[in-house]
Amino acid sequence: MPSEKLDTYFKQVDVMTDSFINRLASAVAIPSVSADPALRPKVFAMGDFLVKELKALGAHVEARELGKQPDHPELDLPPVILARYGEDKSKRTILVYGHYDVQPALKEDGWNTEPFELSVDEETGKMFGRGSTDDKGPVLGWINAIEAHQKAGVDFPVNLLMCFEGMEEYGSEGLDDVIREEASKFFKDAEAVCISDNYWLGTEKPCLTYGLRGCSYYSITVSGPAADLHSGVFGGTVTEPMTDLVKLLGTLVDNKGNILIDGIKDLVAPVTEEELALYPNISFSMDDIYTSLGSKTVIHDDPIKVLQARWRFPSLSIHGVEGAFYNPGAKTVIPAKVTGKFSIRTVPNMELEDVDRLVFAHIDREIAKLNSNNTFKRELMHAGKWWVASPKHWNFEAASKAVQKVFGCVPDFTREGGSIPVTLTFEQATGKNVLLLPMGSSTDGAHSINEKLDKRNYIEGTKLLGAYLHYVAEEKQV
Amino acid sequence: MPSEKLDTYFKQVDVMTDSFINRLASAVAIPSVSADPALRPKVFAMGDFLVKELKALGAHVEARELGKQPDHPELDLPPVILARYGEDKSKRTILVYGHYDVQPALKEDGWNTEPFELSVDEETGKMFGRGSTDDKGPVLGWINAIEAHQKAGVDFPVNLLMCFEGMEEYGSEGLDDVIREEASKFFKDAEAVCISDNYWLGTEKPCLTYGLRGCSYYSITVSGPAADLHSGVFGGTVTEPMTDLVKLLGTLVDNKGNILIDGIKDLVAPVTEEELALYPNISFSMDDIYTSLGSKTVIHDDPIKVLQARWRFPSLSIHGVEGAFYNPGAKTVIPAKVTGKFSIRTVPNMELEDVDRLVFAHIDREIAKLNSNNTFKRELMHAGKWWVASPKHWNFEAASKAVQKVFGCVPDFTREGGSIPVTLTFEQATGKNVLLLPMGSSTDGAHSINEKLDKRNYIEGTKLLGAYLHYVAEEKQV
């Protein structure tokens, strides 16, 4: 058993805490926002940062160039960084994935600190900064683990293959092709896959995730006049696109979370008894969700129903409107062309083509009801399928032992409401079991203002990633 | 009759055409956007520009400072510029108003030219630039008129009082107090008021405007969670503010322009036979509105119904949503707090307090129906009352003669769909007749991209303003 080696490794991680936090601070300081063309050089800079760190530790690194960005042909896509640490044929080979780009963030959105400056609150241990938890902390966790093994003189237990992309927050453009291409090349020795890009269910207890919802993202565009109009001059004379759009958006979902699109519910797999039996063991209370939300504006008052709503039932969210007035203050404009955006989180056994068909049929029916002379366009902007894996696989067993070693408790076996489309791609391309092993907690606020990673999650999480590799090396070949 | 003097004046205006266009170019080059705190110094610069021009022509100028901006206490309000040209007790005194601030404009909004650079298309005579028609062209028209009289050696026919403000596009903050204060002071000699800040009905024939709709601008704010959420993690578990908001916005108006708020229609004065008889004489066709809209997406197919919808019936427009996702692309966010903005254009005899009461009662009823655990707030953001004047007054008679002299046709007597709240303030504070004498045409695109003023409207408009002053000087005292 790897117990003694692990203790040595853990001690080394504790010793290196400040150095690991500095590493995270350096990474957060690079505003690698993939959605912002002006910041594209910073995404490349973040890739370079990883290459340098990996090479300094002796990893073999290759950058896969992806060419130009299809919807911004003037932009080069940031590379997928492939790395291999260890070439020992007698060891297991594990493939890990993470991403080095981040969501947009502006101080004026409501951040309490500069988003691209890691701000460590020593009292609470909260480390604020865009990308701290999504997904720079976890990516650096693997690098920290390698470094701590070297410094502690503990033999690294596996050959580690790494795949770090720079476009995750913008649809992972180009990644799927690389994974399929490399499945029989760079990734050919991989025996299992581990992805650290999701979150604990609460704030105390780690989890292992075996399922994800998919996401089908749609837009409805309504256009009428050639340009925005003054509402005083034209109000009452023109068919206003916003009037049509709010009516259409109002037909999609009710505020109890019921999707009002005919046929959607029929696509959902029934809940089994076996599945239901899993829920009561999970550490999750209404207070956990109240804390995550910062409010009690929940749809369900029962923790199991909340988890089911998040994990295994579809949901529909209306994200916003492009083309209308969005600033503070009052502008008397009739917007000429407005695009409503919404998405559906999908679950087994919803076939994505069926979802599209039902959504478009619904929208077309509702458009017909409007009897409008405006022009309508509805489209699928992107789609990622749901995924479910077997939590009984040795990959999960190893991770479960690692959690028990580092945190002293059995992990929750969870699904996730969010989609991580790459999960399914890795599973399909490699044919191997994929494990989601999160580092951050439920209150980290990925994609929101004041994103943070707790120091405990980062440091114990670095221990966990290392411990997982030790246990996975010991698991019986199946 | 002033015919000979007028011909001399007109010739001088023609001679000075290039110089007047240069003056407009200098004014457009100052991005005096009152809504943008960063551009506040440019609003002051535009005020200074007018002061300099007026002083150079020998006018007496006073700047009324307005203190700090209530909703931005760090900002100084730009001054109201008061000017007097002429002190001859034997002459009539006319008060004119205009504004020197402009709407926001960014090239990337879709402008074909730089918005703050006057671009003259020599072939069509269109002069593109933010503020060209709203309202820098008309303001400079008065200054041009003074200068051309001086250069032509034609005695200026009236004492001209001028009132130019710099916050019109941001609610005319502070102006009403100045007008009320100065009614018995700087404005005390005024015998009539003329405002040039609206538009011809079409593109060929000038109009005199004797009525305006009011505008009551409302917001509905729905808030739930403490911060924006990831729709994958929280979709299906939280009561989404956007779901509630689109439902509420969908209850306000239909796409045929019918306001769905109980009781609003009952407040509208019935159309009289006398009023109906005015419409057939007005030069307005469906093609005019198609051209203005750049589309045929109209509510009414009959020109008289279009004019009535614009002038004498209320309308409700939904302007947009603050707090939701508004950029291009796809963001999987559940907005935590969203504010819908809409406004109602009001007409005689709608008492604004009644409108507010009915709007709030409607919203409260609809909120109750939602049975939501979100928090709702609805408020009146600002209100300006409708206005109707007598088109038989000598002030209108003089303007009508001026139109016939310059353009060779009887003007349309029109109302306007937009609100110009200052009109009512001038009428109430001075007790004098107020005339709206527009310079620009219906296709100028004030508040839109590619705002322009036709060279013809600017140059013949300068003649018209001067001619109006000659005729108004001759009108019998009533």
PDB file of N, CA and C in Angstrom, chain A residues 392-471:
ATOM      1  N   LYS A 392     -18.693   2.028 -10.559  1.00  0.00           N
ATOM      2  CA  LYS A 392     -18.096   0.837  -9.936  1.00  0.00           C
ATOM      3  C   LYS A 392     -16.729   0.513 -10.541  1.00  0.00           C
ATOM      4  N   HIS A 393     -16.294   1.229 -11.531  1.00  0.00           N
ATOM      5  CA  HIS A 393     -15.018   0.981 -12.216  1.00  0.00           C
ATOM      6  C   HIS A 393     -13.832   1.235 -11.275  1.00  0.00           C
ATOM      7  N   TRP A 394     -12.687   0.530 -11.508  1.00  0.00           N
ATOM      8  CA  TRP A 394     -11.501   0.702 -10.642  1.00  0.00           C
ATOM      9  C   TRP A 394     -11.003   2.150 -10.610  1.00  0.00           C
ATOM     10  N   ASN A 395     -11.282   2.900 -11.683  1.00  0.00           N
ATOM     11  CA  ASN A 395     -10.885   4.307 -11.732  1.00  0.00           C
ATOM     12  C   ASN A 395     -11.582   5.077 -10.606  1.00  0.00           C
ATOM     13  N   PHE A 396     -12.878   4.789 -10.425  1.00  0.00           N
ATOM     14  CA  PHE A 396     -13.651   5.410  -9.345  1.00  0.00           C
ATOM     15  C   PHE A 396     -13.243   4.859  -7.984  1.00  0.00           C
ATOM     16  N   GLU A 397     -12.968   3.527  -7.945  1.00  0.00           N
ATOM     17  CA  GLU A 397     -12.552   2.911  -6.675  1.00  0.00           C
ATOM     18  C   GLU A 397     -11.284   3.584  -6.134  1.00  0.00           C
ATOM     19  N   ALA A 398     -10.330   3.806  -7.040  1.00  0.00           N
ATOM     20  CA  ALA A 398      -9.073   4.431  -6.639  1.00  0.00           C
ATOM     21  C   ALA A 398      -9.314   5.838  -6.114  1.00  0.00           C
ATOM     22  N   ALA A 399     -10.151   6.581  -6.826  1.00  0.00           N
ATOM     23  CA  ALA A 399     -10.430   7.950  -6.403  1.00  0.00           C
ATOM     24  C   ALA A 399     -11.129   7.960  -5.051  1.00  0.00           C
ATOM     25  N   SER A 400     -12.010   6.988  -4.849  1.00  0.00           N
ATOM     26  CA  SER A 400     -12.730   6.906  -3.579  1.00  0.00           C
ATOM     27  C   SER A 400     -11.747   6.663  -2.427  1.00  0.00           C
ATOM     28  N   LYS A 401     -10.765   5.753  -2.648  1.00  0.00           N
ATOM     29  CA  LYS A 401      -9.750   5.510  -1.610  1.00  0.00           C
ATOM     30  C   LYS A 401      -8.932   6.770  -1.339  1.00  0.00           C
ATOM     31  N   ALA A 402      -8.631   7.489  -2.393  1.00  0.00           N
ATOM     32  CA  ALA A 402      -7.831   8.711  -2.222  1.00  0.00           C
ATOM     33  C   ALA A 402      -8.587   9.739  -1.380  1.00  0.00           C
ATOM     34  N   VAL A 403      -9.882   9.855  -1.636  1.00  0.00           N
ATOM     35  CA  VAL A 403     -10.695  10.787  -0.841  1.00  0.00           C
ATOM     36  C   VAL A 403     -10.673  10.363   0.621  1.00  0.00           C
ATOM     37  N   GLN A 404     -10.833   9.049   0.859  1.00  0.00           N
ATOM     38  CA  GLN A 404     -10.844   8.572   2.246  1.00  0.00           C
ATOM     39  C   GLN A 404      -9.507   8.852   2.923  1.00  0.00           C
ATOM     40  N   LYS A 405      -8.421   8.708   2.160  1.00  0.00           N
ATOM     41  CA  LYS A 405      -7.092   8.941   2.735  1.00  0.00           C
ATOM     42  C   LYS A 405      -6.893  10.414   3.072  1.00  0.00           C
ATOM     43  N   VAL A 406      -7.253  11.306   2.125  1.00  0.00           N
ATOM     44  CA  VAL A 406      -6.960  12.729   2.324  1.00  0.00           C
ATOM     45  C   VAL A 406      -7.987  13.403   3.216  1.00  0.00           C
ATOM     46  N   PHE A 407      -9.266  13.056   3.024  1.00  0.00           N
ATOM     47  CA  PHE A 407     -10.332  13.776   3.730  1.00  0.00           C
ATOM     48  C   PHE A 407     -11.003  12.961   4.827  1.00  0.00           C
ATOM     49  N   GLY A 408     -10.654  11.660   4.903  1.00  0.00           N
ATOM     50  CA  GLY A 408     -11.196  10.850   5.988  1.00  0.00           C
ATOM     51  C   GLY A 408     -12.681  10.539   5.873  1.00  0.00           C
ATOM     52  N   CYS A 409     -13.211  10.578   4.664  1.00  0.00           N
ATOM     53  CA  CYS A 409     -14.636  10.259   4.495  1.00  0.00           C
ATOM     54  C   CYS A 409     -14.861   9.617   3.126  1.00  0.00           C
ATOM     55  N   VAL A 410     -15.982   8.880   3.025  1.00  0.00           N
ATOM     56  CA  VAL A 410     -16.362   8.302   1.729  1.00  0.00           C
ATOM     57  C   VAL A 410     -16.946   9.439   0.878  1.00  0.00           C
ATOM     58  N   PRO A 411     -16.511   9.522  -0.370  1.00  0.00           N
ATOM     59  CA  PRO A 411     -17.027  10.619  -1.178  1.00  0.00           C
ATOM     60  C   PRO A 411     -18.492  10.416  -1.551  1.00  0.00           C
ATOM     61  N   ASP A 412     -19.176  11.524  -1.845  1.00  0.00           N
ATOM     62  CA  ASP A 412     -20.488  11.433  -2.490  1.00  0.00           C
ATOM     63  C   ASP A 412     -20.284  10.965  -3.923  1.00  0.00           C
ATOM     64  N   PHE A 413     -21.168  10.075  -4.364  1.00  0.00           N
ATOM     65  CA  PHE A 413     -21.180   9.744  -5.793  1.00  0.00           C
ATOM     66  C   PHE A 413     -22.273  10.579  -6.437  1.00  0.00           C
ATOM     67  N   THR A 414     -21.865  11.450  -7.286  1.00  0.00           N
ATOM     68  CA  THR A 414     -22.817  12.451  -7.785  1.00  0.00           C
ATOM     69  C   THR A 414     -22.864  12.482  -9.309  1.00  0.00           C
ATOM     70  N   ARG A 415     -23.899  13.163  -9.765  1.00  0.00           N
ATOM     71  CA  ARG A 415     -23.912  13.624 -11.141  1.00  0.00           C
ATOM     72  C   ARG A 415     -23.720  15.137 -11.079  1.00  0.00           C
ATOM     73  N   GLU A 416     -23.689  15.753 -12.240  1.00  0.00           N
ATOM     74  CA  GLU A 416     -23.546  17.212 -12.294  1.00  0.00           C
ATOM     75  C   GLU A 416     -24.616  17.760 -13.208  1.00  0.00           C
ATOM     76  N   GLY A 417     -25.064  18.974 -12.895  1.00  0.00           N
ATOM     77  CA  GLY A 417     -26.054  19.599 -13.752  1.00  0.00           C
ATOM     78  C   GLY A 417     -25.457  20.204 -14.998  1.00  0.00           C
ATOM     79  N   GLY A 418     -24.193  20.619 -14.888  1.00  0.00           N
ATOM     80  CA  GLY A 418     -23.528  21.269 -16.007  1.00  0.00           C
ATOM     81  C   GLY A 418     -23.015  20.270 -17.011  1.00  0.00           C
ATOM     82  N   SER A 419     -22.753  20.748 -18.206  1.00  0.00           N
ATOM     83  CA  SER A 419     -22.213  19.871 -19.235  1.00  0.00           C
ATOM     84  C   SER A 419     -20.718  20.076 -19.314  1.00  0.00           C
ATOM     85  N   ILE A 420     -19.984  18.996 -19.479  1.00  0.00           N
ATOM     86  CA  ILE A 420     -18.555  19.071 -19.784  1.00  0.00           C
ATOM     87  C   ILE A 420     -18.392  18.181 -20.999  1.00  0.00           C
ATOM     88  N   PRO A 421     -18.677  18.739 -22.180  1.00  0.00           N
ATOM     89  CA  PRO A 421     -18.812  17.900 -23.383  1.00  0.00           C
ATOM     90  C   PRO A 421     -17.588  17.037 -23.641  1.00  0.00           C
ATOM     91  N   VAL A 422     -16.420  17.518 -23.198  1.00  0.00           N
ATOM     92  CA  VAL A 422     -15.192  16.785 -23.463  1.00  0.00           C
ATOM     93  C   VAL A 422     -15.206  15.406 -22.799  1.00  0.00           C
ATOM     94  N   THR A 423     -15.973  15.279 -21.723  1.00  0.00           N
ATOM     95  CA  THR A 423     -16.079  14.006 -21.011  1.00  0.00           C
ATOM     96  C   THR A 423     -16.516  12.901 -21.963  1.00  0.00           C
ATOM     97  N   LEU A 424     -17.605  13.197 -22.671  1.00  0.00           N
ATOM     98  CA  LEU A 424     -18.159  12.231 -23.602  1.00  0.00           C
ATOM     99  C   LEU A 424     -17.177  11.960 -24.747  1.00  0.00           C
ATOM    100  N   THR A 425     -16.520  13.014 -25.199  1.00  0.00           N
ATOM    101  CA  THR A 425     -15.556  12.843 -26.290  1.00  0.00           C
ATOM    102  C   THR A 425     -14.423  11.920 -25.860  1.00  0.00           C
ATOM    103  N   PHE A 426     -13.889  12.120 -24.663  1.00  0.00           N
ATOM    104  CA  PHE A 426     -12.805  11.263 -24.175  1.00  0.00           C
ATOM    105  C   PHE A 426     -13.286   9.822 -24.068  1.00  0.00           C
ATOM    106  N   GLU A 427     -14.485   9.651 -23.538  1.00  0.00           N
ATOM    107  CA  GLU A 427     -14.997   8.290 -23.377  1.00  0.00           C
ATOM    108  C   GLU A 427     -15.126   7.594 -24.719  1.00  0.00           C
ATOM    109  N   GLN A 428     -15.713   8.322 -25.683  1.00  0.00           N
ATOM    110  CA  GLN A 428     -15.949   7.719 -26.994  1.00  0.00           C
ATOM    111  C   GLN A 428     -14.644   7.501 -27.765  1.00  0.00           C
ATOM    112  N   ALA A 429     -13.717   8.461 -27.663  1.00  0.00           N
ATOM    113  CA  ALA A 429     -12.486   8.380 -28.456  1.00  0.00           C
ATOM    114  C   ALA A 429     -11.519   7.341 -27.887  1.00  0.00           C
ATOM    115  N   THR A 430     -11.407   7.274 -26.556  1.00  0.00           N
ATOM    116  CA  THR A 430     -10.427   6.353 -25.955  1.00  0.00           C
ATOM    117  C   THR A 430     -11.047   5.011 -25.596  1.00  0.00           C
ATOM    118  N   GLY A 431     -12.369   4.995 -25.430  1.00  0.00           N
ATOM    119  CA  GLY A 431     -13.026   3.766 -24.986  1.00  0.00           C
ATOM    120  C   GLY A 431     -12.733   3.437 -23.535  1.00  0.00           C
ATOM    121  N   LYS A 432     -12.176   4.377 -22.807  1.00  0.00           N
ATOM    122  CA  LYS A 432     -11.796   4.130 -21.403  1.00  0.00           C
ATOM    123  C   LYS A 432     -12.780   4.804 -20.448  1.00  0.00           C
ATOM    124  N   ASN A 433     -12.747   4.336 -19.205  1.00  0.00           N
ATOM    125  CA  ASN A 433     -13.580   4.943 -18.176  1.00  0.00           C
ATOM    126  C   ASN A 433     -13.107   6.361 -17.879  1.00  0.00           C
ATOM    127  N   VAL A 434     -14.066   7.247 -17.718  1.00  0.00           N
ATOM    128  CA  VAL A 434     -13.752   8.636 -17.397  1.00  0.00           C
ATOM    129  C   VAL A 434     -14.296   8.960 -16.010  1.00  0.00           C
ATOM    130  N   LEU A 435     -13.443   9.540 -15.201  1.00  0.00           N
ATOM    131  CA  LEU A 435     -13.804   9.942 -13.843  1.00  0.00           C
ATOM    132  C   LEU A 435     -13.741  11.458 -13.743  1.00  0.00           C
ATOM    133  N   LEU A 436     -14.742  12.031 -13.097  1.00  0.00           N
ATOM    134  CA  LEU A 436     -14.660  13.463 -12.787  1.00  0.00           C
ATOM    135  C   LEU A 436     -14.322  13.616 -11.319  1.00  0.00           C
ATOM    136  N   LEU A 437     -13.191  14.238 -11.063  1.00  0.00           N
ATOM    137  CA  LEU A 437     -12.653  14.357  -9.704  1.00  0.00           C
ATOM    138  C   LEU A 437     -12.472  15.840  -9.385  1.00  0.00           C
ATOM    139  N   PRO A 438     -13.482  16.465  -8.819  1.00  0.00           N
ATOM    140  CA  PRO A 438     -13.422  17.922  -8.649  1.00  0.00           C
ATOM    141  C   PRO A 438     -12.508  18.369  -7.507  1.00  0.00           C
ATOM    142  N   MET A 439     -12.012  19.576  -7.643  1.00  0.00           N
ATOM    143  CA  MET A 439     -11.186  20.200  -6.610  1.00  0.00           C
ATOM    144  C   MET A 439     -11.971  21.269  -5.840  1.00  0.00           C
ATOM    145  N   GLY A 440     -12.783  22.061  -6.553  1.00  0.00           N
ATOM    146  CA  GLY A 440     -13.476  23.199  -5.939  1.00  0.00           C
ATOM    147  C   GLY A 440     -14.755  22.807  -5.235  1.00  0.00           C
ATOM    148  N   SER A 441     -15.313  23.739  -4.477  1.00  0.00           N
ATOM    149  CA  SER A 441     -16.547  23.464  -3.741  1.00  0.00           C
ATOM    150  C   SER A 441     -17.726  24.206  -4.362  1.00  0.00           C
ATOM    151  N   SER A 442     -18.912  23.920  -3.849  1.00  0.00           N
ATOM    152  CA  SER A 442     -20.151  24.413  -4.458  1.00  0.00           C
ATOM    153  C   SER A 442     -20.297  25.922  -4.383  1.00  0.00           C
ATOM    154  N   THR A 443     -19.568  26.560  -3.506  1.00  0.00           N
ATOM    155  CA  THR A 443     -19.741  28.009  -3.345  1.00  0.00           C
ATOM    156  C   THR A 443     -18.679  28.806  -4.110  1.00  0.00           C
ATOM    157  N   ASP A 444     -17.947  28.162  -5.013  1.00  0.00           N
ATOM    158  CA  ASP A 444     -16.827  28.848  -5.665  1.00  0.00           C
ATOM    159  C   ASP A 444     -17.252  29.904  -6.678  1.00  0.00           C
ATOM    160  N   GLY A 445     -18.465  29.770  -7.218  1.00  0.00           N
ATOM    161  CA  GLY A 445     -18.945  30.820  -8.130  1.00  0.00           C
ATOM    162  C   GLY A 445     -18.218  30.862  -9.465  1.00  0.00           C
ATOM    163  N   ALA A 446     -17.961  29.704 -10.041  1.00  0.00           N
ATOM    164  CA  ALA A 446     -17.422  29.672 -11.406  1.00  0.00           C
ATOM    165  C   ALA A 446     -18.409  30.381 -12.311  1.00  0.00           C
ATOM    166  N   HIS A 447     -17.923  31.134 -13.274  1.00  0.00           N
ATOM    167  CA  HIS A 447     -18.746  31.895 -14.227  1.00  0.00           C
ATOM    168  C   HIS A 447     -19.412  33.122 -13.601  1.00  0.00           C
ATOM    169  N   SER A 448     -19.270  33.324 -12.323  1.00  0.00           N
ATOM    170  CA  SER A 448     -19.912  34.464 -11.669  1.00  0.00           C
ATOM    171  C   SER A 448     -18.861  35.472 -11.225  1.00  0.00           C
ATOM    172  N   ILE A 449     -19.363  36.574 -10.649  1.00  0.00           N
ATOM    173  CA  ILE A 449     -18.440  37.517 -10.031  1.00  0.00           C
ATOM    174  C   ILE A 449     -17.880  36.883  -8.769  1.00  0.00           C
ATOM    175  N   ASN A 450     -16.733  37.363  -8.339  1.00  0.00           N
ATOM    176  CA  ASN A 450     -16.095  36.917  -7.099  1.00  0.00           C
ATOM    177  C   ASN A 450     -15.834  35.410  -7.070  1.00  0.00           C
ATOM    178  N   GLU A 451     -15.488  34.861  -8.235  1.00  0.00           N
ATOM    179  CA  GLU A 451     -15.062  33.454  -8.285  1.00  0.00           C
ATOM    180  C   GLU A 451     -13.902  33.246  -7.321  1.00  0.00           C
ATOM    181  N   LYS A 452     -13.922  32.120  -6.622  1.00  0.00           N
ATOM    182  CA  LYS A 452     -12.833  31.843  -5.670  1.00  0.00           C
ATOM    183  C   LYS A 452     -12.541  30.360  -5.586  1.00  0.00           C
ATOM    184  N   LEU A 453     -11.399  30.045  -5.006  1.00  0.00           N
ATOM    185  CA  LEU A 453     -11.065  28.669  -4.650  1.00  0.00           C
ATOM    186  C   LEU A 453     -10.567  28.725  -3.203  1.00  0.00           C
ATOM    187  N   ASP A 454     -11.080  27.844  -2.374  1.00  0.00           N
ATOM    188  CA  ASP A 454     -10.610  27.842  -0.985  1.00  0.00           C
ATOM    189  C   ASP A 454      -9.208  27.240  -0.924  1.00  0.00           C
ATOM    190  N   LYS A 455      -8.386  27.806  -0.036  1.00  0.00           N
ATOM    191  CA  LYS A 455      -7.018  27.317   0.119  1.00  0.00           C
ATOM    192  C   LYS A 455      -7.022  25.817   0.454  1.00  0.00           C
ATOM    193  N   ARG A 456      -7.973  25.434   1.290  1.00  0.00           N
ATOM    194  CA  ARG A 456      -8.079  24.003   1.666  1.00  0.00           C
ATOM    195  C   ARG A 456      -8.327  23.134   0.437  1.00  0.00           C
ATOM    196  N   ASN A 457      -9.244  23.598  -0.419  1.00  0.00           N
ATOM    197  CA  ASN A 457      -9.554  22.786  -1.595  1.00  0.00           C
ATOM    198  C   ASN A 457      -8.359  22.677  -2.534  1.00  0.00           C
ATOM    199  N   TYR A 458      -7.582  23.758  -2.606  1.00  0.00           N
ATOM    200  CA  TYR A 458      -6.429  23.770  -3.505  1.00  0.00           C
ATOM    201  C   TYR A 458      -5.311  22.876  -2.971  1.00  0.00           C
ATOM    202  N   ILE A 459      -5.019  23.006  -1.702  1.00  0.00           N
ATOM    203  CA  ILE A 459      -3.877  22.273  -1.133  1.00  0.00           C
ATOM    204  C   ILE A 459      -4.241  20.803  -0.878  1.00  0.00           C
ATOM    205  N   GLU A 460      -5.378  20.559  -0.212  1.00  0.00           N
ATOM    206  CA  GLU A 460      -5.807  19.170  -0.011  1.00  0.00           C
ATOM    207  C   GLU A 460      -6.151  18.542  -1.359  1.00  0.00           C
ATOM    208  N   GLY A 461      -6.646  19.386  -2.281  1.00  0.00           N
ATOM    209  CA  GLY A 461      -6.965  18.912  -3.626  1.00  0.00           C
ATOM    210  C   GLY A 461      -5.720  18.459  -4.365  1.00  0.00           C
ATOM    211  N   THR A 462      -4.625  19.176  -4.185  1.00  0.00           N
ATOM    212  CA  THR A 462      -3.352  18.755  -4.783  1.00  0.00           C
ATOM    213  C   THR A 462      -2.925  17.405  -4.193  1.00  0.00           C
ATOM    214  N   LYS A 463      -3.124  17.257  -2.893  1.00  0.00           N
ATOM    215  CA  LYS A 463      -2.841  15.948  -2.263  1.00  0.00           C
ATOM    216  C   LYS A 463      -3.725  14.857  -2.865  1.00  0.00           C
ATOM    217  N   LEU A 464      -5.017  15.204  -3.053  1.00  0.00           N
ATOM    218  CA  LEU A 464      -5.978  14.229  -3.567  1.00  0.00           C
ATOM    219  C   LEU A 464      -5.588  13.751  -4.964  1.00  0.00           C
ATOM    220  N   LEU A 465      -5.200  14.683  -5.831  1.00  0.00           N
ATOM    221  CA  LEU A 465      -4.833  14.287  -7.191  1.00  0.00           C
ATOM    222  C   LEU A 465      -3.646  13.333  -7.159  1.00  0.00           C
ATOM    223  N   GLY A 466      -2.663  13.667  -6.318  1.00  0.00           N
ATOM    224  CA  GLY A 466      -1.500  12.784  -6.188  1.00  0.00           C
ATOM    225  C   GLY A 466      -1.888  11.430  -5.621  1.00  0.00           C
ATOM    226  N   ALA A 467      -2.713  11.449  -4.577  1.00  0.00           N
ATOM    227  CA  ALA A 467      -3.125  10.186  -3.922  1.00  0.00           C
ATOM    228  C   ALA A 467      -3.907   9.322  -4.906  1.00  0.00           C
ATOM    229  N   TYR A 468      -4.766   9.960  -5.672  1.00  0.00           N
ATOM    230  CA  TYR A 468      -5.543   9.221  -6.688  1.00  0.00           C
ATOM    231  C   TYR A 468      -4.598   8.462  -7.613  1.00  0.00           C
ATOM    232  N   LEU A 469      -3.503   9.119  -8.026  1.00  0.00           N
ATOM    233  CA  LEU A 469      -2.558   8.465  -8.946  1.00  0.00           C
ATOM    234  C   LEU A 469      -1.875   7.275  -8.269  1.00  0.00           C
ATOM    235  N   HIS A 470      -1.595   7.390  -6.969  1.00  0.00           N
ATOM    236  CA  HIS A 470      -1.003   6.263  -6.243  1.00  0.00           C
ATOM    237  C   HIS A 470      -1.969   5.091  -6.171  1.00  0.00           C
ATOM    238  N   TYR A 471      -3.258   5.377  -5.830  1.00  0.00           N
ATOM    239  CA  TYR A 471      -4.235   4.276  -5.698  1.00  0.00           C
ATOM    240  C   TYR A 471      -4.561   3.661  -7.044  1.00  0.00           C
TER     241      TYR A 471
END
